[in-house]
mmCIF file of C-alpha atoms in Angstrom:
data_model
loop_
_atom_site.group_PDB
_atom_site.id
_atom_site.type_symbol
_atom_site.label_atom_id
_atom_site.label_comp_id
_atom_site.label_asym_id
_atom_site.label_seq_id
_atom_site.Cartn_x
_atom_site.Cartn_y
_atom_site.Cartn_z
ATOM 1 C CA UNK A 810 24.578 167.769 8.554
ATOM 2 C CA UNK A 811 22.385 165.746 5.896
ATOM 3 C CA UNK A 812 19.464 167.887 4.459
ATOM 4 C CA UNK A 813 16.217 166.565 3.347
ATOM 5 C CA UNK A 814 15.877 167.024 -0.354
ATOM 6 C CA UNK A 815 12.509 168.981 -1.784
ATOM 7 C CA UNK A 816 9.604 166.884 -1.404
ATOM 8 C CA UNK A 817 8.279 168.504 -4.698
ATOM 9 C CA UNK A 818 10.823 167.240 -6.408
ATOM 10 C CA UNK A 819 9.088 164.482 -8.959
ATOM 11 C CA UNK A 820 12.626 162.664 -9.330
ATOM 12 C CA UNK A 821 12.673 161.955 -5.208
ATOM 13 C CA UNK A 822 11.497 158.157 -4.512
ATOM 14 C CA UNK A 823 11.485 156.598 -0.806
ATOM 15 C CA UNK A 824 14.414 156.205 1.024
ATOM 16 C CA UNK A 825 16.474 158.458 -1.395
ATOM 17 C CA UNK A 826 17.148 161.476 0.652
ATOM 18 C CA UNK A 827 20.409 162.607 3.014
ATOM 19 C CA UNK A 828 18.805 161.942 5.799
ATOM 20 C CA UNK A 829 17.754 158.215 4.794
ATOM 21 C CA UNK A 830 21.367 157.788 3.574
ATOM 22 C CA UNK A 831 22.987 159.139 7.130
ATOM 23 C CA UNK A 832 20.723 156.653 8.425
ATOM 24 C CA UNK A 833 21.491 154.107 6.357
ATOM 25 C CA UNK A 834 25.232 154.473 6.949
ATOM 26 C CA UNK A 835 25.144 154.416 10.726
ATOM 27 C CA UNK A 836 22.680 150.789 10.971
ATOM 28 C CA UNK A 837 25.292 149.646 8.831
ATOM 29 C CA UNK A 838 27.984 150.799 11.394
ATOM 30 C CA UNK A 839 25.925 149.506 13.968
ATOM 31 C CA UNK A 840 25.274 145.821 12.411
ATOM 32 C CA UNK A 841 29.011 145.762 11.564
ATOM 33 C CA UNK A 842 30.255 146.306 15.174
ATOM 34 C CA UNK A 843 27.669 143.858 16.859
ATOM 35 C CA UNK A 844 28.939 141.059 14.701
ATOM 36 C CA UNK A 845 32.345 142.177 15.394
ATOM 37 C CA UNK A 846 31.251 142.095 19.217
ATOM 38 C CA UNK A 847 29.260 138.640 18.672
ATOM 39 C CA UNK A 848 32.536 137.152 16.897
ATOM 40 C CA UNK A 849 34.554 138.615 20.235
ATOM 41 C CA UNK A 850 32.474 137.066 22.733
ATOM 42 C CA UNK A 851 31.964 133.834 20.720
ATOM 43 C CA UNK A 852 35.933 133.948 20.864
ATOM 44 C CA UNK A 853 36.352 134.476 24.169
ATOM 45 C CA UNK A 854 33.492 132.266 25.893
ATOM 46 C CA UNK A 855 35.880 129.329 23.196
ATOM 47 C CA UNK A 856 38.830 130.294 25.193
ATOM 48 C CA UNK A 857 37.500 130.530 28.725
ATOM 49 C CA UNK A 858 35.435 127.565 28.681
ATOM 50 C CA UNK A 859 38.666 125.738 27.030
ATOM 51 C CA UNK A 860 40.278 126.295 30.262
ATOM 52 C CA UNK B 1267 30.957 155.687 -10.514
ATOM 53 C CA UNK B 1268 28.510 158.012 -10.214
ATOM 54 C CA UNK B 1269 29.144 161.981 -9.018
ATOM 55 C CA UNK B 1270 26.812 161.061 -5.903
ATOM 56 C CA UNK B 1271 27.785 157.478 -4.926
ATOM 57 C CA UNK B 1272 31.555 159.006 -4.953
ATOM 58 C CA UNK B 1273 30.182 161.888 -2.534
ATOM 59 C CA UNK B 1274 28.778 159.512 -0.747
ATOM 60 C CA UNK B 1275 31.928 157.289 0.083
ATOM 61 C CA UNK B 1276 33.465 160.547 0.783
ATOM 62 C CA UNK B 1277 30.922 161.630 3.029
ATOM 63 C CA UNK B 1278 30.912 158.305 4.885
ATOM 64 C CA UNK B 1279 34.958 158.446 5.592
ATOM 65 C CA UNK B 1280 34.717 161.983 6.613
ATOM 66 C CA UNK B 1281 32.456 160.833 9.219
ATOM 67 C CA UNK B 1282 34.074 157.763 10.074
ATOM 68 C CA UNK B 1283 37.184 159.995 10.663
ATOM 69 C CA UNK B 1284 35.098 162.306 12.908
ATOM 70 C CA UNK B 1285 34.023 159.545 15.060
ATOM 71 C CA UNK B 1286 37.587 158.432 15.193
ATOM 72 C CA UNK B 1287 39.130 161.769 16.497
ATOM 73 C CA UNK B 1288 36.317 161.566 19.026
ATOM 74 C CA UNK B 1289 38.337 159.116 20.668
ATOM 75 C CA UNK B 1290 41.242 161.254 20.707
ATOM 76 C CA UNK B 1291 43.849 158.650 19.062
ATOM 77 C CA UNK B 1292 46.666 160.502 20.329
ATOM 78 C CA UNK B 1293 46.323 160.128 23.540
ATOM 79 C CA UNK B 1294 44.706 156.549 23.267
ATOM 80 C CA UNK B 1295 48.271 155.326 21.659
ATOM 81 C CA UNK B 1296 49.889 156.511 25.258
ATOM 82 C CA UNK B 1297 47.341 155.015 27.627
ATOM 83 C CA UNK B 1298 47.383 151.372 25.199
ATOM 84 C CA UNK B 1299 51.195 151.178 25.160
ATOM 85 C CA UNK B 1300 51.065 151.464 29.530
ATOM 86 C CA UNK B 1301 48.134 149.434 29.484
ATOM 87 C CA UNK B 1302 50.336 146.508 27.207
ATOM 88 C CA UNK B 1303 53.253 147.401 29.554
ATOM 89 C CA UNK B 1304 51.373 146.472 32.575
ATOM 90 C CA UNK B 1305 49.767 143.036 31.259
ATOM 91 C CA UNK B 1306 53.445 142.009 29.685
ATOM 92 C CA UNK B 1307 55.412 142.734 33.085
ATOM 93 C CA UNK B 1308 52.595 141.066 35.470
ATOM 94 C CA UNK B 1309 53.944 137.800 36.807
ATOM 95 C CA UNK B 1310 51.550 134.939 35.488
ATOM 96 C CA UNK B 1311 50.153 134.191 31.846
ATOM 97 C CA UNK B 1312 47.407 135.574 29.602
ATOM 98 C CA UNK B 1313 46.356 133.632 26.712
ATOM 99 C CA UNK B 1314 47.244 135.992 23.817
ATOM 100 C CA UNK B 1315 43.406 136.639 22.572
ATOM 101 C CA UNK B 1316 41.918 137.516 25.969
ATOM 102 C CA UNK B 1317 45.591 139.737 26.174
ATOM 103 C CA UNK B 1318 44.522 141.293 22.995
ATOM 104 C CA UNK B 1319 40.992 141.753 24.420
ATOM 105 C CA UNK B 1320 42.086 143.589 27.382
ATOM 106 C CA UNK B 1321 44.164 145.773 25.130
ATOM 107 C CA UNK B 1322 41.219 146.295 23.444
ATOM 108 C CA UNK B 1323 39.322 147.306 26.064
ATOM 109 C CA UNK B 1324 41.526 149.795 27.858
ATOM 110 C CA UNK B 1325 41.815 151.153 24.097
ATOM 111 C CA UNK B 1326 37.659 151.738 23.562
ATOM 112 C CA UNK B 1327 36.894 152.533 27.306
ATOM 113 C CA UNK B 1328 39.709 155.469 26.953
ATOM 114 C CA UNK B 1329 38.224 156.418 23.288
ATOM 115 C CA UNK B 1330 34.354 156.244 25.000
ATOM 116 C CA UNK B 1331 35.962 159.193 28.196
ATOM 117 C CA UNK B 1332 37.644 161.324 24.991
ATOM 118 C CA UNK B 1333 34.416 161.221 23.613
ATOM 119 C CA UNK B 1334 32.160 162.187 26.842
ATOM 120 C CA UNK B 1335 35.379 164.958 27.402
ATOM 121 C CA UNK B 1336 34.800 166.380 23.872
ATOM 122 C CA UNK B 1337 31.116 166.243 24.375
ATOM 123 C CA UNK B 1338 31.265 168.089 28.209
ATOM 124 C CA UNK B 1339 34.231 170.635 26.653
ATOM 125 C CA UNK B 1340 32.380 171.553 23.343
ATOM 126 C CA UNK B 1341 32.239 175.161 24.719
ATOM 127 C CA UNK B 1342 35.923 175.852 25.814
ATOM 128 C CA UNK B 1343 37.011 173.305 22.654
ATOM 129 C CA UNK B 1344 35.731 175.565 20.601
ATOM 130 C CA UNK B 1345 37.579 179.198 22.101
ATOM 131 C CA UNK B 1346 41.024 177.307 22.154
ATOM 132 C CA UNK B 1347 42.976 176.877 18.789
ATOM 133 C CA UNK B 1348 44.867 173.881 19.722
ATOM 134 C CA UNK B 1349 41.220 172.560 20.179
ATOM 135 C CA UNK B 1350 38.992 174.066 17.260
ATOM 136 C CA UNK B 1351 39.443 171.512 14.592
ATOM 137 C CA UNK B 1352 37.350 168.920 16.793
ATOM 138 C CA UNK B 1353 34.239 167.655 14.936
ATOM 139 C CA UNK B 1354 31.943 169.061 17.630
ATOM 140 C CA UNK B 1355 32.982 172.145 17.685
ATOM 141 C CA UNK B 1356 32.844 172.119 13.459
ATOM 142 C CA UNK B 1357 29.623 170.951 13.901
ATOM 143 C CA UNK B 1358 30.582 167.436 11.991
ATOM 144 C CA UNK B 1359 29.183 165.438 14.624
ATOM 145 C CA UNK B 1360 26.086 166.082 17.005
ATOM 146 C CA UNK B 1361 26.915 166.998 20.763
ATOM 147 C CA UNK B 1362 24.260 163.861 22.281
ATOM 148 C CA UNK B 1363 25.641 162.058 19.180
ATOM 149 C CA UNK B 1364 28.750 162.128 20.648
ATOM 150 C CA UNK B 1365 27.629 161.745 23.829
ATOM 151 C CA UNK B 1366 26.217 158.316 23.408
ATOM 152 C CA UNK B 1367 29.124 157.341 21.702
ATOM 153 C CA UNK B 1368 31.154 157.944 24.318
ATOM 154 C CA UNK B 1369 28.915 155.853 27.035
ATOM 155 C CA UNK B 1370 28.106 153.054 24.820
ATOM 156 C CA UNK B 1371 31.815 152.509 24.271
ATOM 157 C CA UNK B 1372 32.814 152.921 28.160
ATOM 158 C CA UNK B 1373 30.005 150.619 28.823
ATOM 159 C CA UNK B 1374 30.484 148.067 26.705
ATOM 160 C CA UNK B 1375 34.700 147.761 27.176
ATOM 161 C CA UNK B 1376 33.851 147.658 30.789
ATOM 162 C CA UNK B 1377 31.256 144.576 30.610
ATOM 163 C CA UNK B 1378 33.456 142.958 27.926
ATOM 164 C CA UNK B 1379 37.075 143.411 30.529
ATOM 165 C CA UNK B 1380 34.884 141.793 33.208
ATOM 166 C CA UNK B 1381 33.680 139.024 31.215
ATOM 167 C CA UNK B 1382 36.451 138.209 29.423
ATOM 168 C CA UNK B 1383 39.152 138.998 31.654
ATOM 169 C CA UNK B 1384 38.584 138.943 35.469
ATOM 170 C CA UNK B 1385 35.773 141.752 37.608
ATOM 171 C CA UNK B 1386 39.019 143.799 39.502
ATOM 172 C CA UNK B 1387 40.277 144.656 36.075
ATOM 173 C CA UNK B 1388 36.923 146.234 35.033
ATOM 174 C CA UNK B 1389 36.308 147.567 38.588
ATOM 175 C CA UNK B 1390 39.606 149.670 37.799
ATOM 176 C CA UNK B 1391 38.940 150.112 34.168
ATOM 177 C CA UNK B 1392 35.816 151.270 35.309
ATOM 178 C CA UNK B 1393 37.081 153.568 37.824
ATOM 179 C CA UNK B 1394 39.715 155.332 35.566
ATOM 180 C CA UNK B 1395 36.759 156.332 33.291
ATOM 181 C CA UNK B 1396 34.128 157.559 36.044
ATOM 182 C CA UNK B 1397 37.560 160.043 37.592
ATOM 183 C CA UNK B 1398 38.076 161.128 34.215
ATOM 184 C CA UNK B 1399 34.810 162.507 33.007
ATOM 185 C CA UNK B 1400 33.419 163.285 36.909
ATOM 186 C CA UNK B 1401 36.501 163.826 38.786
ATOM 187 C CA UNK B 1402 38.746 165.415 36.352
ATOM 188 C CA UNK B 1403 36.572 166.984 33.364
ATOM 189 C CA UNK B 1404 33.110 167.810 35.788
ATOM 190 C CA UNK B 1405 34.663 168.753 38.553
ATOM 191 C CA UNK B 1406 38.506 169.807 38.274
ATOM 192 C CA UNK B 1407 39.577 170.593 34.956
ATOM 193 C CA UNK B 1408 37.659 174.409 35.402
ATOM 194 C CA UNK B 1409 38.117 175.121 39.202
ATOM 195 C CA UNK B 1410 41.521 174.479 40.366
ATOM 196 C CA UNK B 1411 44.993 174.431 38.626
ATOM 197 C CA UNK B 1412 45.726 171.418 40.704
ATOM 198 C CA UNK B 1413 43.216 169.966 37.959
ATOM 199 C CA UNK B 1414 46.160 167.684 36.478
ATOM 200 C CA UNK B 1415 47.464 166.965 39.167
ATOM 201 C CA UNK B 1416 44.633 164.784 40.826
ATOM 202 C CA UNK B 1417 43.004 164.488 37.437
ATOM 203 C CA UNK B 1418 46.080 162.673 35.951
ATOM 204 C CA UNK B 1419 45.224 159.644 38.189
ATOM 205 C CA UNK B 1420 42.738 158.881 35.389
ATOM 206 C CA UNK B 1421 45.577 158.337 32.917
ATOM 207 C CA UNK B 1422 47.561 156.617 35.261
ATOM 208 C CA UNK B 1423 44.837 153.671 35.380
ATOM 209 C CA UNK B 1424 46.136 151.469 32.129
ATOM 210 C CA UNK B 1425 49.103 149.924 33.596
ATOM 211 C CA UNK B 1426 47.100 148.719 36.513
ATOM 212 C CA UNK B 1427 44.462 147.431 35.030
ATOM 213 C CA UNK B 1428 46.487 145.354 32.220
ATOM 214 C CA UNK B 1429 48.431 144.163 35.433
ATOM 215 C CA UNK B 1430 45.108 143.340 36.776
ATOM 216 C CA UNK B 1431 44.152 141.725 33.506
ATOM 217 C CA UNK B 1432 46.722 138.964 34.379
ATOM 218 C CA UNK B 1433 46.758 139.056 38.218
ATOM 219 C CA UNK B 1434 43.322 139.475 39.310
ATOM 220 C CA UNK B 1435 44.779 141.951 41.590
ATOM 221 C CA UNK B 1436 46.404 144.968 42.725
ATOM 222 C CA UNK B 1437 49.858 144.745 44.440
ATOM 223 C CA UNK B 1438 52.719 147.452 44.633
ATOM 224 C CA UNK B 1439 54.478 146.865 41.479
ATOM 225 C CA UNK B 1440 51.226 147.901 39.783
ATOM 226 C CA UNK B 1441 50.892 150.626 42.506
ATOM 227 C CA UNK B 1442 54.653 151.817 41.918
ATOM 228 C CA UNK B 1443 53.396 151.986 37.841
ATOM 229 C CA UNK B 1444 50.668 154.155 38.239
ATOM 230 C CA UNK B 1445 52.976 156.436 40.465
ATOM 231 C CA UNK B 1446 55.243 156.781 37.240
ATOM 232 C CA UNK B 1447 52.372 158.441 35.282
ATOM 233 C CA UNK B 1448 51.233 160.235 37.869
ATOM 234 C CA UNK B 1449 54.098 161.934 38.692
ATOM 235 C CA UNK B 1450 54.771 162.615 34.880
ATOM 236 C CA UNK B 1451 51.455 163.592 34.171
ATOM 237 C CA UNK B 1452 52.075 167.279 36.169
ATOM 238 C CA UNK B 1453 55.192 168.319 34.493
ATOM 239 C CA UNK B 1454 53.756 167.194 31.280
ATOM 240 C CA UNK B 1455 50.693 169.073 30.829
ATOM 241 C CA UNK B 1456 52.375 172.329 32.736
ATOM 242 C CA UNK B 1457 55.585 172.152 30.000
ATOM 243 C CA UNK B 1458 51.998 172.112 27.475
ATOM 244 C CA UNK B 1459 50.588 174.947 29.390
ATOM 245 C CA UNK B 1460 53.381 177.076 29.629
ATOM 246 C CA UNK B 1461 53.832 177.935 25.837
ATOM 247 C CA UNK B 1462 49.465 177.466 25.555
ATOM 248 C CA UNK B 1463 49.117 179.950 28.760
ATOM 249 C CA UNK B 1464 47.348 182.539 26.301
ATOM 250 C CA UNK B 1465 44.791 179.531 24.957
ATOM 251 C CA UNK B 1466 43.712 178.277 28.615
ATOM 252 C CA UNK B 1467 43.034 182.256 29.892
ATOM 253 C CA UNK B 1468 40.766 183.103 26.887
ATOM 254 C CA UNK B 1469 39.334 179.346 27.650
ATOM 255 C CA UNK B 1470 38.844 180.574 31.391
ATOM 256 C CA UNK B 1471 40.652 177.085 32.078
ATOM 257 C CA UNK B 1472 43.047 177.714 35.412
ATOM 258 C CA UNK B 1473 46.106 175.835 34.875
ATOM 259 C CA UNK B 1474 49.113 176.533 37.043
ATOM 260 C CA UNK B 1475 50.763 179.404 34.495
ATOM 261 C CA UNK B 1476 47.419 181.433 34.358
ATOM 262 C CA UNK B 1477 46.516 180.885 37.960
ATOM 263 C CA UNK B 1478 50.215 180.994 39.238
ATOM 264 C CA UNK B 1479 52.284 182.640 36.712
ATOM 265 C CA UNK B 1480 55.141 181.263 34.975
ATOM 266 C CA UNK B 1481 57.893 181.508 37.658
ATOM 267 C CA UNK B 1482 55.740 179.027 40.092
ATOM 268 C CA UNK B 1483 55.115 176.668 37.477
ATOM 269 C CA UNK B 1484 58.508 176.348 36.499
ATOM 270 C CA UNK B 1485 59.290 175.324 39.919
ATOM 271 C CA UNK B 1486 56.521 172.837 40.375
ATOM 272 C CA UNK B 1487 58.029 170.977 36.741
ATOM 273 C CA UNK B 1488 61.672 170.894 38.580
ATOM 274 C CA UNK B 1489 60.011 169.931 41.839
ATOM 275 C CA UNK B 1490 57.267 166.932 39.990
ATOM 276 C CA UNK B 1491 60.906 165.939 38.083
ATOM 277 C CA UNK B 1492 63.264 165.540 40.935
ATOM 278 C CA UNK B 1493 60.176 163.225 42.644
ATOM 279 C CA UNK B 1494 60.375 161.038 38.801
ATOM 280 C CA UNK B 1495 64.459 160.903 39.349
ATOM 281 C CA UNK B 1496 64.175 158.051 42.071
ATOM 282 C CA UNK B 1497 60.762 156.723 41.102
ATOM 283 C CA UNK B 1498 61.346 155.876 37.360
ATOM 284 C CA UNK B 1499 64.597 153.176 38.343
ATOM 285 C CA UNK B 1500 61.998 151.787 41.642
ATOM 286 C CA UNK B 1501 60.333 149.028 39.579
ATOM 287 C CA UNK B 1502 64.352 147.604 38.731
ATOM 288 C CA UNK B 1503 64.480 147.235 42.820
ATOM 289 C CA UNK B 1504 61.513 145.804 42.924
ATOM 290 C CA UNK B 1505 62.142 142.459 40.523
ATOM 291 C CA UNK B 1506 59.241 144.042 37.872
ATOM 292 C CA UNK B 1507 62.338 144.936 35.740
ATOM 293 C CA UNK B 1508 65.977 144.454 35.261
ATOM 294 C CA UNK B 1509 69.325 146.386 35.615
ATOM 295 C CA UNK B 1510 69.650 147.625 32.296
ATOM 296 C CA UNK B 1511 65.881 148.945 33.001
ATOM 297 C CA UNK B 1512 66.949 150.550 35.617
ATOM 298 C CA UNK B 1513 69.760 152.309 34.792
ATOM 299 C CA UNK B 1514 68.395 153.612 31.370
ATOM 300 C CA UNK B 1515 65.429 155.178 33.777
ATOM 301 C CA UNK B 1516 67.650 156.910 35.671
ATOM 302 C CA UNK B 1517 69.717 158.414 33.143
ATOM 303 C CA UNK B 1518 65.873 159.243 31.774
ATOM 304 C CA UNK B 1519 65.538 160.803 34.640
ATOM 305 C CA UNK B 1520 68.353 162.946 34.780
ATOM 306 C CA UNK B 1521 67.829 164.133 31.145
ATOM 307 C CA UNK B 1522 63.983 165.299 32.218
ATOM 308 C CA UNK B 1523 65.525 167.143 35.124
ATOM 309 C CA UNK B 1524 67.959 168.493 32.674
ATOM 310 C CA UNK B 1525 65.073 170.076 30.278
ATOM 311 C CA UNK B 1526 63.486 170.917 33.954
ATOM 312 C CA UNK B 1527 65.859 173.269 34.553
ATOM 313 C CA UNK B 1528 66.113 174.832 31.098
ATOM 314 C CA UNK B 1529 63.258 175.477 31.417
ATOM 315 C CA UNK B 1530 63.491 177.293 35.178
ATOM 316 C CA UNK B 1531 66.651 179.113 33.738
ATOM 317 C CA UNK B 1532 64.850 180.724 30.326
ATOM 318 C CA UNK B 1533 64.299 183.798 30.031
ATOM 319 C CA UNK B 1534 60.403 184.634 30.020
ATOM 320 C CA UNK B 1535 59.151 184.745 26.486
ATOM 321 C CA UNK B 1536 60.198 183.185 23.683
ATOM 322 C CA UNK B 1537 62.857 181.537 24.863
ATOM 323 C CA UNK B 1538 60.882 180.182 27.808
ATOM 324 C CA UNK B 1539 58.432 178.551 25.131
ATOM 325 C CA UNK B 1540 60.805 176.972 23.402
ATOM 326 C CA UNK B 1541 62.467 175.055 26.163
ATOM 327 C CA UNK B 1542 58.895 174.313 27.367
ATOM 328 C CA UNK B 1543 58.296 172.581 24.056
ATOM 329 C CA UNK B 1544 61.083 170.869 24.171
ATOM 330 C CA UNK B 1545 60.887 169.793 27.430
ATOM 331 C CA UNK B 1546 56.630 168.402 26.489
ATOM 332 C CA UNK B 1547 58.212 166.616 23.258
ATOM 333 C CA UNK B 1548 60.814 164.828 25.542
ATOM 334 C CA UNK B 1549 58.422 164.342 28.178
ATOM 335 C CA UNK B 1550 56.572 162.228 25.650
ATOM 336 C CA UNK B 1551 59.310 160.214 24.463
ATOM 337 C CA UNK B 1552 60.401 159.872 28.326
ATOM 338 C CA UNK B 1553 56.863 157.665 29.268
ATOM 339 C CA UNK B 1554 57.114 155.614 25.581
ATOM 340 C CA UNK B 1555 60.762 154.771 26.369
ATOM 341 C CA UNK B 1556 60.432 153.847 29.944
ATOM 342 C CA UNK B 1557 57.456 151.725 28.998
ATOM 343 C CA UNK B 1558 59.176 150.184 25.727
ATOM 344 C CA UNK B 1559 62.241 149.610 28.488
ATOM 345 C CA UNK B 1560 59.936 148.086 30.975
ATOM 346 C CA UNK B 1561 58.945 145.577 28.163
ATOM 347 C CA UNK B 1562 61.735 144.468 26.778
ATOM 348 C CA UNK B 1563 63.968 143.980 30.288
ATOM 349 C CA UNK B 1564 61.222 142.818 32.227
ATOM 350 C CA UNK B 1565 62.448 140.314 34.788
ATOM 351 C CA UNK B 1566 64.076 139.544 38.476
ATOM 352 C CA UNK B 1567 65.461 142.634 37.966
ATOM 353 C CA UNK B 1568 68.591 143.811 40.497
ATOM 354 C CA UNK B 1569 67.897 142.747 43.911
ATOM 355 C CA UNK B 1570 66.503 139.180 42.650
ATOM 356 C CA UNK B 1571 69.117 138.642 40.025
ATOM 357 C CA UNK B 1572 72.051 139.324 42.884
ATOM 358 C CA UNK B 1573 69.811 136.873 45.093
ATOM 359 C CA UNK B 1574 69.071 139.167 48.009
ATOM 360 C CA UNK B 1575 65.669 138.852 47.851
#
């Protein structure tokens, strides 16, 4: 499980803890698979519509 | 590279890999090999995308009911060995985590099947998932030993729904499919049990060899096999596949009797665990064979080819 780092820490800036990173990583996952499931449906509407 | 952006990339396949045994890949490979079996055997045409698409959707929607199962088992995942390593239990992955995972996925294949495909395909798609995590994981799986038994209808879903996929419908080739599975589903997972018996009692899980002993579920394996010896060659009678089908299923079938009874005959103990391995490793290759079979000599099969139909 991602830990937040110290907030004393003077080296921390925004957005640079585990936490943020975790979260980072799963929109990614996230934006990845709805343009793979945008791609899918553009694909199939092509077909059906094609006849 | 940096130390940390290397940790990262580690960190970010470790995880990826979690969220890919949620959908227990194993078992997925089974239940997308009937599912292709059942869309290549149904009489019509599928243009190969929206065939792929189906594929892929009786792939996901069984990956989204692992997932939900994992999530709902967490507890007895975590007592059994064969079951520890999951990235619940570990603590890898968050239980709602996986949770939503799970529904998102079931949810989604099932829109995307209807969509793309045709509404009684997703109705059945739909319905495989709902028995597995209600029917089977809820309700069965930790009150009965007859849990596999009525449970394995879940898994016995794909090849009707890929037949669906192509048919629109439900007829009794399809029917006669998910009978196969079915009927190989019992002797499967008690063959599993039997050498496992020690991992389901400290689980509290009542399959047939805790429950019944070993002697009874010996007996039930010979009894589900002998029902598998006439039912596996059925689909060569009924024009899904051909002769060569039909008689490779039967011989099949009399080698699964064969390990049946090795099993009834061993001695309790060791020797009974071995033949019950043996007889859960053949059991496997048994279903992938049949299936590859069903594939490759789909056709009129016997009583169409000799034009008595």
């Amino acid at each position: 499980m991602p830990e937040l780092k110290d907030p004393n820490d003077r080296r921390r800036r925004p957005g640079s803890s585990d936490v943020h990173h975790a979260k980072r990583r799963k929109n990614l996952a996230l934006l990845f698979a709805l343009l793979a499931f945008i791609v899918l449906v553009f694909f199939v509407t092509m077909i059906r519509m094609g006849g | 590279m940096s130390d940390t952006t290397l940790d990262r990339a580690t960190e970010t396949q470790e995880q990826l890999r979690d969220f890919v045994a949620l959908l227990k890949p194993r078992v997925m490979s089974l239940v997308v090999f009937s599912g292709l079996a059942g869309l290549l055997v149904a009489p019509g045409s599928l243009h190969p995308f929206l065939a792929a698409v189906a594929v892929l959707c009786i792939a996901v929607a069984a990956g989204g009911a692992g997932a939900i199962n994992m999530w709902y088992d967490r507890d007895i995942d975590a007592v059994m060995s064969r079951t520890r390593a999951r990235p619940i239990v570990q603590g890898r992955v968050a239980p709602e985590e996986a949770l939503a995972f799970g529904v998102v996925l079931s949810l989604f294949s099932v829109m995307v099947m209807g969509l793309a495909l045709n509404w009684v395909a997703a109705g059945l798609l739909a319905l495989a998932n709902l028995f597995y995590v209600f029917v089977y994981t809820v309700w069965l799986k930790r009150r009965t030993p007859q849990n596999i038994v009525i449970g394995g209808a879940a898994g016995a879903f794909p090849p009707m729904i890929g037949w669906a996929a192509v048919t629109g419908s439900v007829s009794i080739e399809s029917l006669l499919l998910f009978a196969l599975i079915f009927f190989w589903t019992p002797p499967h997972f008690w063959a599993l049990a039997l050498y496992r018996s020690g991992d389901y009692a400290r689980a509290g899980v009542p399959m047939l060899p805790v429950v019944a002993g070993e002697g009874a579920t010996k007996r039930q394996i010979l009894l589900y096999s002998l029902v598998l010896l006439p039912l596996a060659p059925a689909p060569a009678l009924l024009g899904t596949a051909g002769i060569v089908y039909g008689a490779t299923a039967l011989v099949l079938g009399l080698l699964f009797l064969a390990g049946a009874l090795a099993v009834l005959r061993a001695p309790s103990g060791a020797d009974t665990d071995r033949a019950a391995k043996r007889l859960f490793a053949f059991s496997i290759l048994y279903l992938f064979l049949l299936f590859a079979l069903l594939i490759v000599d789909r056709g009129e099969g016997l009583i169409g080819g000799l034009g008595l139909a």
